[in-house]
Amino acid sequence: MDSQERLRALRQLADLFKGQVLDVGPSTAVVSLNAKSDRIDAFLKLARPFGILEAVRSGLMAMPRSGSATMFESEQSAPQATITHDEAPDLSNLPPS
């Protein structure tokens, strides 16, 4: 299998897992995949014949959704939340444990 065929096969594999080929070098490719752990394990198992040099995983992350403020608005126009020590924090945006 020549390098063009290998790249084509790797891109097809990444597409099946909704991943992206971010960079391609003469003998390397960087693939980004955001999925659950078992799905990433399956991808790595299928990608093993291509020769994995390095795999980096970030683990679980949670970020709350913001209703109206964006990073392009000034800090002055963003609503300021006030939390008193008597109130319990809202945990509805956290993933189930």
Coordinates of N, CA, C and O in Angstrom, one line a residue, residues 27-71:
S27 N 5.5 11.2 6.4 CA 5.3 9.9 6.9 C 4.4 9.8 8.2 O 4.3 8.8 8.9
T28 N 3.7 10.9 8.4 CA 2.9 11.0 9.6 C 1.6 11.7 9.3 O 1.4 12.4 8.3
A29 N 0.6 11.5 10.2 CA -0.7 12.2 10.1 C -1.2 12.4 11.5 O -1.0 11.6 12.4
V30 N -1.9 13.5 11.8 CA -2.4 13.8 13.1 C -3.9 13.7 12.9 O -4.5 14.4 12.1
V31 N -4.6 12.9 13.8 CA -6.0 12.7 13.7 C -6.6 13.2 15.0 O -6.1 12.9 16.1
S32 N -7.7 13.9 15.0 CA -8.4 14.4 16.2 C -9.7 13.7 16.3 O -10.5 13.6 15.3
L33 N -10.0 13.1 17.4 CA -11.3 12.4 17.6 C -11.9 12.7 19.0 O -11.2 12.6 20.0
N34 N -13.1 13.2 19.0 CA -13.8 13.5 20.2 C -14.9 12.5 20.4 O -15.9 12.6 19.6
A35 N -14.8 11.6 21.3 CA -15.8 10.6 21.5 C -15.7 10.0 22.9 O -14.8 10.3 23.6
K36 N -16.6 9.0 23.2 CA -16.6 8.3 24.4 C -15.4 7.4 24.4 O -14.9 7.0 23.4
S37 N -15.0 7.0 25.6 CA -13.8 6.1 25.8 C -13.8 4.9 24.9 O -12.8 4.5 24.3
D38 N -14.9 4.1 25.0 CA -15.0 2.9 24.2 C -14.9 3.1 22.7 O -14.3 2.3 22.0
R39 N -15.4 4.2 22.2 CA -15.3 4.5 20.8 C -13.9 4.9 20.4 O -13.4 4.5 19.4
I40 N -13.2 5.6 21.3 CA -11.8 5.9 21.0 C -10.9 4.6 21.0 O -10.1 4.4 20.2
D41 N -11.2 3.7 22.0 CA -10.5 2.5 22.0 C -10.7 1.7 20.7 O -9.8 1.1 20.2
A42 N -11.9 1.7 20.2 CA -12.2 1.0 18.9 C -11.4 1.6 17.8 O -10.9 0.9 16.9
F43 N -11.4 2.9 17.8 CA -10.6 3.6 16.7 C -9.2 3.3 16.8 O -8.5 3.0 15.8
L44 N -8.6 3.3 18.0 CA -7.2 3.0 18.1 C -6.9 1.6 17.7 O -5.8 1.3 17.1
K45 N -7.8 0.7 18.0 CA -7.6 -0.7 17.6 C -7.6 -0.9 16.1 O -6.7 -1.6 15.6
L46 N -8.5 -0.2 15.4 CA -8.5 -0.3 14.0 C -7.4 0.5 13.3 O -7.0 0.2 12.2
A47 N -6.9 1.6 14.0 CA -5.8 2.4 13.4 C -4.4 1.8 13.7 O -3.4 2.2 13.1
R48 N -4.3 0.8 14.6 CA -3.0 0.2 14.9 C -2.2 -0.3 13.7 O -1.0 -0.1 13.7
P49 N -2.8 -0.9 12.6 CA -2.0 -1.3 11.5 C -1.3 -0.1 10.8 O -0.3 -0.3 10.1
F50 N -1.8 1.1 11.0 CA -1.1 2.3 10.4 C 0.1 2.7 11.1 O 0.9 3.5 10.6
G51 N 0.3 2.2 12.3 CA 1.5 2.5 13.1 C 1.3 3.8 13.9 O 1.6 4.9 13.5
I52 N 0.7 3.6 15.1 CA 0.5 4.8 16.0 C 1.8 5.1 16.7 O 2.3 4.3 17.4
L53 N 2.3 6.3 16.5 CA 3.5 6.8 17.2 C 3.2 7.3 18.6 O 3.9 7.2 19.5
E54 N 2.0 8.0 18.7 CA 1.6 8.6 19.9 C 0.1 8.8 20.0 O -0.5 9.1 19.0
A55 N -0.5 8.6 21.1 CA -1.9 8.9 21.3 C -2.0 9.7 22.6 O -1.5 9.3 23.7
V56 N -2.8 10.7 22.6 CA -3.0 11.6 23.7 C -4.5 11.7 24.0 O -5.3 11.9 23.1
R57 N -4.9 11.5 25.2 CA -6.3 11.5 25.6 C -6.4 12.5 26.8 O -5.6 12.6 27.7
S58 N -7.5 13.3 26.7 CA -7.7 14.3 27.7 C -8.6 13.9 28.9 O -8.6 14.5 29.9
G59 N -9.4 12.9 28.7 CA -10.3 12.5 29.7 C -11.6 13.2 29.7 O -11.9 14.0 28.8
L60 N -12.4 13.0 30.7 CA -13.7 13.7 30.8 C -13.6 15.2 31.1 O -12.8 15.5 32.0
M61 N -14.4 16.0 30.5 CA -14.4 17.4 30.8 C -15.8 17.9 30.8 O -16.6 17.4 30.0
A62 N -16.1 18.8 31.6 CA -17.5 19.4 31.6 C -17.4 20.9 31.6 O -16.6 21.5 32.3
M63 N -18.2 21.5 30.8 CA -18.3 23.0 30.7 C -19.8 23.4 30.7 O -20.5 22.8 29.9
P64 N -20.2 24.3 31.5 CA -21.6 24.7 31.5 C -21.9 25.5 30.3 O -21.0 26.2 29.7
R65 N -23.1 25.4 29.8 CA -23.5 26.2 28.7 C -23.9 27.6 29.2 O -24.4 27.8 30.2
S66 N -23.6 28.6 28.3 CA -23.9 30.0 28.7 C -25.1 30.4 27.9 O -25.1 30.2 26.6
G67 N -26.0 31.1 28.5 CA -27.2 31.5 27.8 C -27.0 32.6 26.8 O -27.4 32.5 25.7
S68 N -26.4 33.7 27.2 CA -26.4 34.9 26.3 C -25.0 35.5 26.2 O -24.7 36.1 25.1
A69 N -24.1 35.3 27.1 CA -22.8 35.9 27.0 C -21.9 35.1 26.1 O -21.9 33.9 26.1
T70 N -21.1 35.8 25.2 CA -20.2 35.2 24.4 C -18.8 35.8 24.6 O -18.7 36.8 25.3
M71 N -17.8 35.1 24.1 CA -16.4 35.6 24.4 C -16.2 36.9 23.6 O -15.2 37.6 23.9

